[in-house]
mmCIF file of C-alpha atoms in Angstrom:
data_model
loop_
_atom_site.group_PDB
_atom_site.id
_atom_site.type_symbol
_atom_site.label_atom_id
_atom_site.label_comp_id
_atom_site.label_asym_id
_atom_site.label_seq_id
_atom_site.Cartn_x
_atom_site.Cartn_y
_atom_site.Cartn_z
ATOM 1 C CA UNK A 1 -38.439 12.649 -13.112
ATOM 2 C CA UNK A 2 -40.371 11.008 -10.620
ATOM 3 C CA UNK A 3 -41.034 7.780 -12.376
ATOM 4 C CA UNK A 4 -37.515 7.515 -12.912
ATOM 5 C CA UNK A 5 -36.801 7.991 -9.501
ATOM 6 C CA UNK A 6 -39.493 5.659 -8.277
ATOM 7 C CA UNK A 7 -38.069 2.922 -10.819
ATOM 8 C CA UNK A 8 -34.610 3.463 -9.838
ATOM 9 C CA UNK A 9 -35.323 3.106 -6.586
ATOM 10 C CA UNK A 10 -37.307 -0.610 -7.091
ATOM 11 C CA UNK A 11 -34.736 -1.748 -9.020
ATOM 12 C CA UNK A 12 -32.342 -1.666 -6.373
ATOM 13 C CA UNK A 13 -34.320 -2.970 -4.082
ATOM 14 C CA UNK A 14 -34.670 -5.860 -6.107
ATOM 15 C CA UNK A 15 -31.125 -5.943 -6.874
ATOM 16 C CA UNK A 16 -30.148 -6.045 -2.831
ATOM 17 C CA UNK A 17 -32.850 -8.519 -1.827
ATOM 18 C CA UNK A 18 -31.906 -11.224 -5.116
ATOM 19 C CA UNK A 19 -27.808 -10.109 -3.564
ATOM 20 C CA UNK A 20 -28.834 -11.267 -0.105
ATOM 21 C CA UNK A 21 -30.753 -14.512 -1.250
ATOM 22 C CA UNK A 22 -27.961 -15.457 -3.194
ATOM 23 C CA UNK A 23 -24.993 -14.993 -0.436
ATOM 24 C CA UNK A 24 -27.305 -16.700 2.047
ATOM 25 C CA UNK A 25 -27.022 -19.232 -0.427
ATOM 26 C CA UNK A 26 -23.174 -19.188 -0.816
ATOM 27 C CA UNK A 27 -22.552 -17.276 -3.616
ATOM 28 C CA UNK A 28 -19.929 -14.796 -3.684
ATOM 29 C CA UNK A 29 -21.232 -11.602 -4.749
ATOM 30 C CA UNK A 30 -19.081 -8.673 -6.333
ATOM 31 C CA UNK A 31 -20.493 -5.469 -7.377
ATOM 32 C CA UNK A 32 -18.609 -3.754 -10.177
ATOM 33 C CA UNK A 33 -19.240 -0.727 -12.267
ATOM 34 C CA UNK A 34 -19.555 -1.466 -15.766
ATOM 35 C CA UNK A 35 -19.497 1.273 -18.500
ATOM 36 C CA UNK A 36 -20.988 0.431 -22.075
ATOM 37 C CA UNK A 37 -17.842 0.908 -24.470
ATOM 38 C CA UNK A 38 -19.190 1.334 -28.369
ATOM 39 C CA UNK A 39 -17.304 -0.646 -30.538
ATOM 40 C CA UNK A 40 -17.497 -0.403 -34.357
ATOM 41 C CA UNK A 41 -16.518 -2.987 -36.437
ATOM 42 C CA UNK A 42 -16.091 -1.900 -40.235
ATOM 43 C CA UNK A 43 -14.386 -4.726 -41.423
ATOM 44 C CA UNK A 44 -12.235 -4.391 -44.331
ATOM 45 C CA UNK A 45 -12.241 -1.767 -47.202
ATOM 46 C CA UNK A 46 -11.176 -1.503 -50.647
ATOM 47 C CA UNK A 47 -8.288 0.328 -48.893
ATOM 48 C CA UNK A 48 -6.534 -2.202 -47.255
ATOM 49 C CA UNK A 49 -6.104 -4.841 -50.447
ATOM 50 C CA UNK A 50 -3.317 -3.704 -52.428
ATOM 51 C CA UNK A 51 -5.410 -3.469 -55.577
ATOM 52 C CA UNK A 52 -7.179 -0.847 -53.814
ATOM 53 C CA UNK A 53 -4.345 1.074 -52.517
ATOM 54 C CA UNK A 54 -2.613 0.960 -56.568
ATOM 55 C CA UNK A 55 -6.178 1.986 -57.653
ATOM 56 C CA UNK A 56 -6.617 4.915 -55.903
ATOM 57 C CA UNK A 57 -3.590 6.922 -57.636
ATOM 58 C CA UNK A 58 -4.959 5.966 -60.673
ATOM 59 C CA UNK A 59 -7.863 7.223 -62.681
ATOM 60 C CA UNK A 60 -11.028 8.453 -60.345
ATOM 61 C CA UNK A 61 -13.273 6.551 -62.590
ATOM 62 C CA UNK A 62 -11.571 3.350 -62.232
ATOM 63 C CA UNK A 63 -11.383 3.241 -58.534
ATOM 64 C CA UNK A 64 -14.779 4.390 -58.273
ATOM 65 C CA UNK A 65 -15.887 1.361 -60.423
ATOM 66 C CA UNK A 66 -13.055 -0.820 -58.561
ATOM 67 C CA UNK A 67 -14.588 -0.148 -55.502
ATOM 68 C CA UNK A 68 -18.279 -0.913 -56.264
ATOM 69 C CA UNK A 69 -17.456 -4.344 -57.048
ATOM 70 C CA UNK A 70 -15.330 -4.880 -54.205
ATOM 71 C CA UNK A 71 -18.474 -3.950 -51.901
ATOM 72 C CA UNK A 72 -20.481 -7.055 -53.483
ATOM 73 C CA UNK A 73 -18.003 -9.417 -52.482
ATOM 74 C CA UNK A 74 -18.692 -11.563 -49.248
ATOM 75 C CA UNK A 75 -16.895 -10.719 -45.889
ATOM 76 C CA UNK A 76 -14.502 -13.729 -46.591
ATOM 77 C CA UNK A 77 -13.557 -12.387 -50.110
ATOM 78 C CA UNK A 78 -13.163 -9.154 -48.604
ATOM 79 C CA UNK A 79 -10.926 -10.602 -45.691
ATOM 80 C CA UNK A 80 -8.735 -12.702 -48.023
ATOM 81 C CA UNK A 81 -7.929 -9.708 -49.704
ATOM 82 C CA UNK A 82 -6.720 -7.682 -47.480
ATOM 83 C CA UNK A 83 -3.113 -9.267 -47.345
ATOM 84 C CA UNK A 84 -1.197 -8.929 -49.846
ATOM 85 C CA UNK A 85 -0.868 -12.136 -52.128
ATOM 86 C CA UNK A 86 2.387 -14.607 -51.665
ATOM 87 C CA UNK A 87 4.568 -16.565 -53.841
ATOM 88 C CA UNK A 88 2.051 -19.214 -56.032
ATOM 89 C CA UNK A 89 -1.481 -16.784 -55.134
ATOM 90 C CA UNK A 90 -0.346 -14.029 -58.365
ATOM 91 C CA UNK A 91 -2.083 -15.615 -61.189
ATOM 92 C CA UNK A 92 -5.302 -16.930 -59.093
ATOM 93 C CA UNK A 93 -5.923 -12.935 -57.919
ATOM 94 C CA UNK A 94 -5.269 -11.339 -61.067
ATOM 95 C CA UNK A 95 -7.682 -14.010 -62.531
ATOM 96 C CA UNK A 96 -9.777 -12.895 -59.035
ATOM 97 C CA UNK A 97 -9.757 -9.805 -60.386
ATOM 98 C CA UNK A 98 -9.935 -10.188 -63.841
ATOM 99 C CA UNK A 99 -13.588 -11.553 -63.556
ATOM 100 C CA UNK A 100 -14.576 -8.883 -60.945
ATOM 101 C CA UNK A 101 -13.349 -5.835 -62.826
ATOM 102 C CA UNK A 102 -14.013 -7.039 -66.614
ATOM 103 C CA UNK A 103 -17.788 -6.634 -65.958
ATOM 104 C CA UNK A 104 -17.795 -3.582 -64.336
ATOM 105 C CA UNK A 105 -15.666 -1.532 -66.662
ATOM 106 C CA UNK A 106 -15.310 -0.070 -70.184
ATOM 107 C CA UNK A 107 -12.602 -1.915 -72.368
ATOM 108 C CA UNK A 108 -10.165 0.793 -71.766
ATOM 109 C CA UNK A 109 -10.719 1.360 -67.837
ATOM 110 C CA UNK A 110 -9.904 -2.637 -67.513
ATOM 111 C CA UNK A 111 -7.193 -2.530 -69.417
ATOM 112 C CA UNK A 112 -5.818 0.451 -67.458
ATOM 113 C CA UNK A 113 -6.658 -1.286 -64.044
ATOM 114 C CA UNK A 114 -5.656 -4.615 -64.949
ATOM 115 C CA UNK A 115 -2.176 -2.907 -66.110
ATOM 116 C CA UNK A 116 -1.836 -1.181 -62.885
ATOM 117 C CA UNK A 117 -2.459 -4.264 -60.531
ATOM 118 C CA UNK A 118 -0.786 -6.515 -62.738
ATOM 119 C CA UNK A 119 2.177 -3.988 -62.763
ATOM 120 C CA UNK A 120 2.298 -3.510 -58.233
ATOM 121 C CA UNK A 121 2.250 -7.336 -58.784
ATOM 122 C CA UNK A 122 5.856 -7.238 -60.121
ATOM 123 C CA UNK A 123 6.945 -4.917 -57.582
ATOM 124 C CA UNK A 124 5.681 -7.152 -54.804
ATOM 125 C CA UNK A 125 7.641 -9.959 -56.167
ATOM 126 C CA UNK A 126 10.483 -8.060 -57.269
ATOM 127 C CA UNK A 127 10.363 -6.252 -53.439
ATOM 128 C CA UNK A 128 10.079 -10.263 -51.871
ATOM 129 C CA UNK A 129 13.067 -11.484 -54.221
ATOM 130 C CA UNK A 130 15.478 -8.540 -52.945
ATOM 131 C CA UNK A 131 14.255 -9.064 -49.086
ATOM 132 C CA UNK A 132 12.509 -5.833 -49.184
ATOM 133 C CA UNK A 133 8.986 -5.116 -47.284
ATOM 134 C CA UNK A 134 6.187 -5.648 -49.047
ATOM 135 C CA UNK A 135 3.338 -2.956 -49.002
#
């Protein structure tokens, strides 16, 4: 307790004396309070692509496998992922996808997950066409 004490109380001594130098030398000094504010940064998940969010209803397996593979892509795959894809970007994410998944799954699980993306796919188009949100 007394160190800290004895610390605290050189450190503001050093903190008015390098204040005084530096108004004598025309500085304008302002003292504020400043309060350390934690920020976390997670970046994007599996969750927010839409492959993710048609995933997750399915099979537990699938997503699970889904999921692993989308954590060894690179912050800028991640990040161009997480909107959902526009007229002319279909076939170049399904390929995306094709070549992530295939590797990663049984013959049956990629056919399932393929079917399922390929299928939300259609509803994004079909949702764009009417002038409906898209999810």
């Amino acid at each position: 307790m007394k160190n800290n004490l004895v610390t605290d109380i050189k450190t503001a001594v050093n903190l008015f004396r390098d204040m005084r130098k530096e108004r004598k030398n025309g500085c304008n000094i302002e003292v504020k309070k400043v309060v350390d504010v934690p920020i976390i940064n997670c970046g994007p998940t599996f969750l927010n692509t839409v492959e993710g969010c048609r995933l997750i209803n399915g099979e537990y397996q699938i997503f699970e496998s889904a999921k692993q593979a989308y954590d060894k892509l690179s912050q800028d795959e991640k990040y161009k992922l997480a909107h959902a894809p526009k007229d002319g970007e279909f076939i170049a994410r399904a390929r995306f996808w094709k070549s992530v998944l295939k590797p990663v799954m049984d013959s049956k699980q990629y056919r399932t997950s393929m079917y399922l993306i390929l299928s939300w796919y259609i509803h994004i188009k079909q949702m764009s066409v009417k002038g409906g949100a898209v999810a």
